[in-house]
Every structure is written in structure tokens, then in C-alpha cells.
Amino acid sequence: MADLEELKQKYKFHDETLSYFKLRAEAGFGSYPNAPSVEAARDINLQVTKKFAGEIEFDGSEKEFNVPSPYVPDGIPVTVYKSKNCSLVVAPSIFVFFHGGGNVVGSRQTCDVICKLFSRDAPCVVVNVEYRLGPEHLFPASNDDAKCVVRWVSMNKSLLGAVNDSTIGVGGHSAGGRLAAVVSQQLRSDIDYQILIYPNVDYRRQYASQEEFENFPGLSKEMTQWFSKNYIDDSKKETVLASPILNEKFNCLPPAMIILAEFDVLRDAGYAYHEKLKKAGIRSQTFCVKGVTHGFFHLPGHFKESCQRAHEKVCKFIKASS
């Protein structure tokens, strides 16, 4: 329940986090709940990304596909990145990535930089997914899209520039991390690894970090409530599709890498998910980036040191899983 000034007395903040909050405020980026419309909130999310994500040199191909879907007449748009470095690998892995944004804001564009980074440095083929958002498309629309894309990827490896022996991994941050966790439970035989970045795996919000950081400027209680209001009915929050931590069967899930931010309402739920995986005998590892806020992961232009540490962990995990 503490605010930023109170938390400064307890924790050591990374300079990147403090300067991020300062620069964001100076730029006039408001909070999503205070935006005049959902469209305006989406624009805030995009403008924040443009300001803080930076740029990356990418030598490789970037192709657009529309994944056939019974839910989307024109198909689910995806961008597929294949760096020249993939030619150095006999069977480059395919990494399917789901952006964050509470299932309400966010887009492929907000993850363009990090998807190119993973394709270059892992190296691997990255599939960046434009899943449907609320309130236009309510729960479980994004889940349906995630499942549809992973099934399509598993049947079209060569089309994407990979080979039959290529492994398939799923990943995402925040809401995208939840999608990756859920689809890993649904399509266990199709997925070889999962990378969950501060995932929202439990809508019940029954963790100490939820209370401690509920007034934090990174991801506040007000913001999580706004996301929920625009995406999911309260009666559905305790279903396995919404809160994958409630699944009773954690056996046979793919190995997991879970990246967490120290100052995050979702931090302790991520640790709890890790413990459930370990208890079921699943290989899982966590890496909590100290001094940073929820949302840092896709903004390497500003969080240079913090992102480098986290991204190196992700690339190493993909290489080991290829």
C-alpha cells in the first residue's frame, strides 16, 4: 500500500527506473484509467514504447502472415522475424511471442524491437502475434488466438524458415505471459519451452506484492482493475483459462524461464507459479531483476542495463532449448 516515496526508504531503486518515471511524467503520458477512451489508452501505450524502446540493427527477413482462424474471418496477423544469424544454426528454434497490455492495450508494434533482438541474439525465428483485445473481444478471445497461432506454427515450420526438427517455444510479458502459460498447458505436446515475463497467472490477486505495490506507478491496483473491467467478467477469473495457476495438473509441462521485476504487483504470483512447476517435477528457473518496475522488459532503449541482463537470460534459455 506504500507509495513511491515510502518504498524508496525500503528498496534500492535502479536509476533507470527513477529516470523512467520522471521522463514519462515530463512527457505527459497519463495512466490508462484516466484516458478519455480505450483508443487513447492504446495510443499512450504505443507512444511510451516509441519513446523508450529504442532501435535495433536487424539483418534478416521480416514477413507478414495471417493465421487462419475460426474466430477471425481475415485471420490472426503475425510478423515473423528470421535474422541472418539463424543460418548459423542447423535447426533454429521458433519462439512465439505475445505482447503485454492487460488484454486491452499493446500490439505487435510495441514488441518489434525485442522480437528482432531475440531473433538476432538467440538466434531464432520469432513469431510476433497480434491477438484480439478487449473490450471489443472479451475473454477468452486472446486465449483462442494464442492457441490457434501455436497450432499453426507447429504445422508450418518450413513456411516460417525453420525445419521439422526446430523446437517451439512460447513467451510473453504480463498479459502475454499469461497467454504463454495457458497455451503451454493446452498444447503440451506442441511446445518445448515457455518464457514468462512477469506473467499475470492468477486473477485472484492474493499475494503480498499485490498489496505492497498497489499504489506503485508501474502497474497499480487501479490499472489492473481497469484492465479486468475491459476484458474479463469477475465470474470467470477463477477458471484455469484465466488463472493458469489454478490448474491441478502441472505435470508434463515444458521447461520454464520466469523473468520477474522487483517492483511489481505480479511478482509473488510469478514465484508461486514457479513453485508449482518445480513441485510437479518441471524444470523451472526464475530471475528477478532488482530495482525495476513492471513493464521494463520491452523498453531496452531506456532500461539498457536491466534489459541486457534479462534478455541475456532469455537468449541463453532459447539456445539451451533449441
CSV table of C-alpha atoms in Angstrom, one decimal, residues 28-286:
chain,number,residue,atom,x,y,z
A,28,GLY,CA,2.7,13.9,-20.2
A,29,PHE,CA,1.9,10.3,-20.5
A,30,GLY,CA,-1.1,9.7,-18.3
A,31,SER,CA,-2.4,6.5,-16.8
A,32,TYR,CA,-4.7,4.3,-18.9
A,33,PRO,CA,-7.7,4.5,-16.5
A,34,ASN,CA,-7.7,8.3,-16.8
A,35,ALA,CA,-7.5,8.3,-20.6
A,36,PRO,CA,-10.7,9.5,-22.3
A,37,SER,CA,-11.1,6.2,-24.2
A,38,VAL,CA,-9.6,2.8,-24.7
A,39,GLU,CA,-8.2,4.0,-28.0
A,40,ALA,CA,-6.5,6.9,-26.3
A,41,ALA,CA,-5.0,4.4,-23.7
A,42,ARG,CA,-3.7,2.3,-26.6
A,43,ASP,CA,-2.1,5.4,-28.1
A,44,ILE,CA,-0.4,6.2,-24.8
A,45,ASN,CA,1.0,2.6,-24.7
A,46,LEU,CA,2.3,3.0,-28.2
A,47,GLN,CA,3.9,6.4,-27.6
A,48,VAL,CA,5.6,5.2,-24.5
A,49,THR,CA,7.1,2.4,-26.5
A,50,LYS,CA,8.3,4.7,-29.2
A,51,LYS,CA,10.0,6.9,-26.7
A,52,PHE,CA,11.7,4.2,-24.6
A,53,ALA,CA,12.1,1.0,-26.6
A,54,GLY,CA,14.9,2.4,-28.8
A,55,GLU,CA,16.0,0.8,-32.1
A,56,ILE,CA,18.0,-2.2,-33.2
A,57,GLU,CA,20.0,-3.1,-36.2
A,58,PHE,CA,18.4,-6.1,-37.8
A,59,ASP,CA,19.9,-8.0,-40.7
A,60,GLY,CA,17.3,-10.6,-41.8
A,61,SER,CA,13.8,-11.1,-43.1
A,62,GLU,CA,10.5,-9.8,-41.7
A,63,LYS,CA,7.4,-11.3,-43.1
A,64,GLU,CA,3.7,-10.9,-42.5
A,65,PHE,CA,1.2,-13.7,-42.3
A,66,ASN,CA,-2.5,-14.1,-41.5
A,67,VAL,CA,-3.1,-17.2,-39.5
A,68,PRO,CA,-6.4,-19.0,-40.4
A,69,SER,CA,-8.8,-18.9,-37.5
A,70,PRO,CA,-12.4,-19.9,-37.0
A,71,TYR,CA,-12.7,-16.8,-34.8
A,72,VAL,CA,-11.2,-14.1,-37.1
A,73,PRO,CA,-12.5,-14.0,-40.7
A,74,ASP,CA,-9.4,-12.4,-42.1
A,75,GLY,CA,-7.0,-14.4,-39.9
A,76,ILE,CA,-4.8,-13.5,-37.0
A,77,PRO,CA,-1.9,-11.2,-38.1
A,78,VAL,CA,1.6,-12.2,-37.2
A,79,THR,CA,5.0,-10.9,-38.0
A,80,VAL,CA,7.8,-13.4,-38.5
A,81,TYR,CA,11.4,-12.4,-38.0
A,82,LYS,CA,14.3,-14.5,-39.1
A,83,SER,CA,17.8,-13.0,-38.6
A,84,LYS,CA,20.8,-13.9,-40.8
A,85,ASN,CA,22.3,-15.4,-37.7
A,86,CYS,CA,19.7,-18.2,-37.9
A,87,SER,CA,21.7,-19.6,-40.8
A,88,LEU,CA,24.4,-20.4,-38.2
A,89,VAL,CA,22.0,-22.9,-36.5
A,90,VAL,CA,21.1,-26.2,-38.1
A,91,ALA,CA,17.6,-26.1,-36.6
A,92,PRO,CA,16.7,-22.6,-35.4
A,93,SER,CA,14.0,-22.6,-32.7
A,94,ILE,CA,10.7,-20.9,-33.3
A,95,PHE,CA,9.7,-18.5,-30.5
A,96,VAL,CA,6.1,-17.4,-30.4
A,97,PHE,CA,5.7,-14.1,-28.6
A,98,PHE,CA,2.6,-12.4,-27.1
A,99,HIS,CA,2.8,-8.7,-26.2
A,100,GLY,CA,1.6,-7.3,-22.9
A,101,GLY,CA,-1.1,-4.7,-22.1
A,102,GLY,CA,-3.7,-6.4,-19.9
A,103,ASN,CA,-5.5,-7.8,-23.0
A,104,VAL,CA,-6.7,-4.2,-23.7
A,105,VAL,CA,-3.7,-2.2,-24.9
A,106,GLY,CA,-0.5,-3.2,-26.7
A,107,SER,CA,0.3,-4.6,-30.1
A,108,ARG,CA,2.9,-6.3,-32.2
A,109,GLN,CA,4.5,-2.8,-32.8
A,110,THR,CA,5.3,-2.5,-29.1
A,111,CYS,CA,7.4,-5.7,-29.2
A,112,ASP,CA,9.1,-5.2,-32.5
A,113,VAL,CA,12.4,-4.2,-31.0
A,114,ILE,CA,12.7,-7.1,-28.6
A,115,CYS,CA,11.5,-9.7,-31.2
A,116,LYS,CA,14.2,-8.6,-33.5
A,117,LEU,CA,16.7,-8.7,-30.6
A,118,PHE,CA,15.8,-12.3,-29.8
A,119,SER,CA,15.9,-13.4,-33.4
A,120,ARG,CA,19.4,-11.8,-33.8
A,121,ASP,CA,20.9,-12.9,-30.5
A,122,ALA,CA,19.4,-16.3,-29.7
A,123,PRO,CA,19.3,-16.8,-32.7
A,124,CYS,CA,15.8,-18.0,-33.5
A,125,VAL,CA,12.7,-17.4,-35.7
A,126,VAL,CA,10.3,-15.2,-33.8
A,127,VAL,CA,6.5,-15.0,-34.4
A,128,ASN,CA,5.0,-11.8,-33.0
A,129,VAL,CA,1.3,-12.2,-32.5
A,130,GLU,CA,-1.5,-9.6,-33.0
A,131,TYR,CA,-4.2,-11.2,-30.8
A,132,ARG,CA,-7.6,-9.7,-30.3
A,133,LEU,CA,-8.1,-7.2,-27.4
A,134,GLY,CA,-11.0,-6.2,-25.1
A,135,PRO,CA,-13.4,-4.6,-24.7
A,136,GLU,CA,-14.1,-5.3,-28.4
A,137,HIS,CA,-13.2,-9.0,-27.9
A,138,LEU,CA,-13.7,-10.3,-24.4
A,139,PHE,CA,-12.2,-13.3,-22.6
A,140,PRO,CA,-11.3,-15.8,-23.8
A,141,ALA,CA,-10.7,-14.2,-27.2
A,142,SER,CA,-6.9,-13.7,-26.7
A,143,ASN,CA,-6.6,-17.3,-25.4
A,144,ASP,CA,-8.3,-18.6,-28.5
A,145,ASP,CA,-6.0,-16.7,-30.8
A,146,ALA,CA,-2.9,-17.8,-28.9
A,147,LYS,CA,-3.9,-21.5,-29.2
A,148,CYS,CA,-4.7,-21.1,-32.9
A,149,VAL,CA,-1.4,-19.5,-33.7
A,150,VAL,CA,0.7,-22.1,-31.9
A,151,ARG,CA,-1.1,-24.9,-33.6
A,152,TRP,CA,-0.5,-23.2,-37.0
A,153,VAL,CA,3.2,-22.7,-36.2
A,154,SER,CA,3.6,-26.4,-35.3
A,155,MET,CA,2.2,-27.3,-38.7
A,156,ASN,CA,4.1,-24.7,-40.8
A,157,LYS,CA,7.7,-24.7,-39.6
A,158,SER,CA,9.2,-24.7,-43.0
A,159,LEU,CA,7.0,-21.9,-44.2
A,160,LEU,CA,8.4,-19.8,-41.3
A,161,GLY,CA,12.0,-20.5,-42.3
A,162,ALA,CA,12.6,-23.3,-39.7
A,163,VAL,CA,12.9,-27.1,-40.2
A,164,ASN,CA,11.0,-30.1,-38.9
A,165,ASP,CA,13.4,-30.6,-36.0
A,166,SER,CA,13.1,-27.0,-34.8
A,167,THR,CA,11.8,-26.6,-31.3
A,168,ILE,CA,8.8,-24.4,-30.5
A,169,GLY,CA,8.8,-22.0,-27.5
A,170,VAL,CA,6.1,-19.6,-26.3
A,171,GLY,CA,6.7,-16.4,-24.3
A,172,GLY,CA,5.2,-13.1,-23.5
A,173,HIS,CA,5.2,-10.3,-20.9
A,174,SER,CA,2.4,-9.6,-18.4
A,175,ALA,CA,-0.9,-10.5,-20.1
A,176,GLY,CA,1.2,-12.1,-22.9
A,177,GLY,CA,2.9,-14.2,-20.2
A,178,ARG,CA,-0.5,-15.4,-19.1
A,179,LEU,CA,-1.3,-16.4,-22.7
A,180,ALA,CA,2.0,-18.3,-22.9
A,181,ALA,CA,1.4,-20.1,-19.6
A,182,VAL,CA,-2.2,-21.1,-20.6
A,183,VAL,CA,-1.3,-22.3,-24.1
A,184,SER,CA,1.6,-24.3,-22.6
A,185,GLN,CA,-1.0,-26.2,-20.6
A,186,GLN,CA,-3.4,-26.6,-23.5
A,187,LEU,CA,-0.8,-27.7,-26.2
A,188,ARG,CA,1.8,-29.6,-24.1
A,189,SER,CA,2.9,-31.9,-26.9
A,190,ASP,CA,3.5,-29.0,-29.3
A,191,ILE,CA,5.6,-26.7,-27.0
A,192,ASP,CA,9.2,-27.3,-26.0
A,193,TYR,CA,9.7,-24.4,-23.6
A,194,GLN,CA,8.0,-21.4,-22.1
A,195,ILE,CA,9.4,-17.9,-21.2
A,196,LEU,CA,7.1,-16.0,-18.9
A,197,ILE,CA,7.9,-12.4,-18.2
A,198,TYR,CA,6.2,-11.0,-15.1
A,199,PRO,CA,3.1,-13.1,-16.1
A,200,ASN,CA,-0.4,-12.5,-14.8
A,201,VAL,CA,-1.1,-16.1,-13.8
A,202,ASP,CA,-3.6,-15.5,-11.0
A,203,TYR,CA,-6.6,-13.1,-11.2
A,204,ARG,CA,-7.4,-13.6,-7.5
A,205,ARG,CA,-4.6,-11.2,-6.5
A,206,GLN,CA,-3.9,-12.9,-3.2
A,207,TYR,CA,-0.2,-12.1,-2.8
A,208,ALA,CA,1.8,-9.8,-0.6
A,209,SER,CA,3.3,-8.0,-3.6
A,210,GLN,CA,-0.2,-7.1,-4.8
A,211,GLU,CA,-0.8,-5.1,-1.7
A,212,GLU,CA,2.7,-3.7,-1.3
A,213,PHE,CA,2.8,-2.2,-4.8
A,214,GLU,CA,-0.8,-1.4,-5.4
A,215,ASN,CA,-0.1,2.3,-5.5
A,216,PHE,CA,3.1,2.0,-7.4
A,217,PRO,CA,3.3,4.0,-10.7
A,218,GLY,CA,4.4,0.9,-12.7
A,219,LEU,CA,1.3,-1.2,-12.5
A,220,SER,CA,-1.1,-0.1,-9.9
A,221,LYS,CA,-4.2,-1.7,-8.4
A,222,GLU,CA,-6.3,0.9,-10.3
A,223,MET,CA,-4.7,-0.1,-13.6
A,224,THR,CA,-5.2,-3.9,-13.1
A,225,GLN,CA,-8.9,-3.2,-12.2
A,226,TRP,CA,-9.3,-1.2,-15.4
A,227,PHE,CA,-7.7,-3.9,-17.5
A,228,SER,CA,-10.1,-6.5,-15.9
A,229,LYS,CA,-13.2,-4.3,-16.4
A,230,ASN,CA,-12.4,-4.1,-20.1
A,231,TYR,CA,-11.6,-7.7,-20.7
A,232,ILE,CA,-13.0,-10.3,-18.2
A,233,ASP,CA,-16.1,-10.9,-16.1
A,234,ASP,CA,-15.5,-11.4,-12.4
A,235,SER,CA,-17.2,-14.8,-12.6
A,236,LYS,CA,-14.6,-16.1,-15.0
A,237,LYS,CA,-11.4,-15.1,-13.1
A,238,GLU,CA,-11.1,-18.3,-11.2
A,239,THR,CA,-11.1,-20.5,-14.3
A,240,VAL,CA,-8.0,-22.2,-15.4
A,241,LEU,CA,-8.0,-20.3,-18.7
A,242,ALA,CA,-7.9,-17.0,-16.9
A,243,SER,CA,-5.7,-18.1,-13.9
A,244,PRO,CA,-3.4,-20.9,-15.1
A,245,ILE,CA,-2.0,-21.3,-11.6
A,246,LEU,CA,-5.3,-23.0,-10.6
A,247,ASN,CA,-4.7,-25.9,-13.0
A,248,GLU,CA,-4.5,-29.1,-10.9
A,249,LYS,CA,-2.2,-30.8,-13.4
A,250,PHE,CA,1.3,-29.3,-13.8
A,251,ASN,CA,3.0,-32.5,-14.9
A,252,CYS,CA,4.3,-32.8,-18.4
A,253,LEU,CA,4.5,-29.0,-18.9
A,254,PRO,CA,7.5,-27.6,-20.9
A,255,PRO,CA,10.5,-26.2,-19.0
A,256,ALA,CA,10.1,-22.6,-17.9
A,257,MET,CA,12.1,-19.4,-17.5
A,258,ILE,CA,10.3,-16.8,-15.4
A,259,ILE,CA,11.5,-13.3,-15.5
A,260,LEU,CA,10.2,-11.0,-12.7
A,261,ALA,CA,10.5,-7.3,-11.8
A,262,GLU,CA,11.2,-6.5,-8.1
A,263,PHE,CA,8.6,-3.7,-8.0
A,264,ASP,CA,5.6,-5.4,-9.4
A,265,VAL,CA,2.2,-6.4,-8.1
A,266,LEU,CA,2.6,-9.6,-10.1
A,267,ARG,CA,6.0,-10.6,-8.7
A,268,ASP,CA,4.8,-13.1,-6.0
A,269,ALA,CA,2.3,-14.8,-8.2
A,270,GLY,CA,5.2,-15.5,-10.6
A,271,TYR,CA,7.2,-17.1,-7.8
A,272,ALA,CA,4.2,-19.1,-6.8
A,273,TYR,CA,3.8,-20.4,-10.4
A,274,HIS,CA,7.5,-21.3,-10.4
A,275,GLU,CA,7.0,-23.3,-7.2
A,276,LYS,CA,4.0,-25.2,-8.6
A,277,LEU,CA,6.1,-26.2,-11.7
A,278,LYS,CA,9.0,-27.4,-9.5
A,279,LYS,CA,6.7,-29.4,-7.2
A,280,ALA,CA,5.4,-31.2,-10.3
A,281,GLY,CA,8.9,-32.0,-11.4
A,282,ILE,CA,9.1,-29.5,-14.2
A,283,ARG,CA,12.4,-27.7,-14.8
A,284,SER,CA,11.8,-24.1,-14.0
A,285,GLN,CA,14.1,-21.1,-13.1
A,286,THR,CA,13.3,-17.6,-12.1
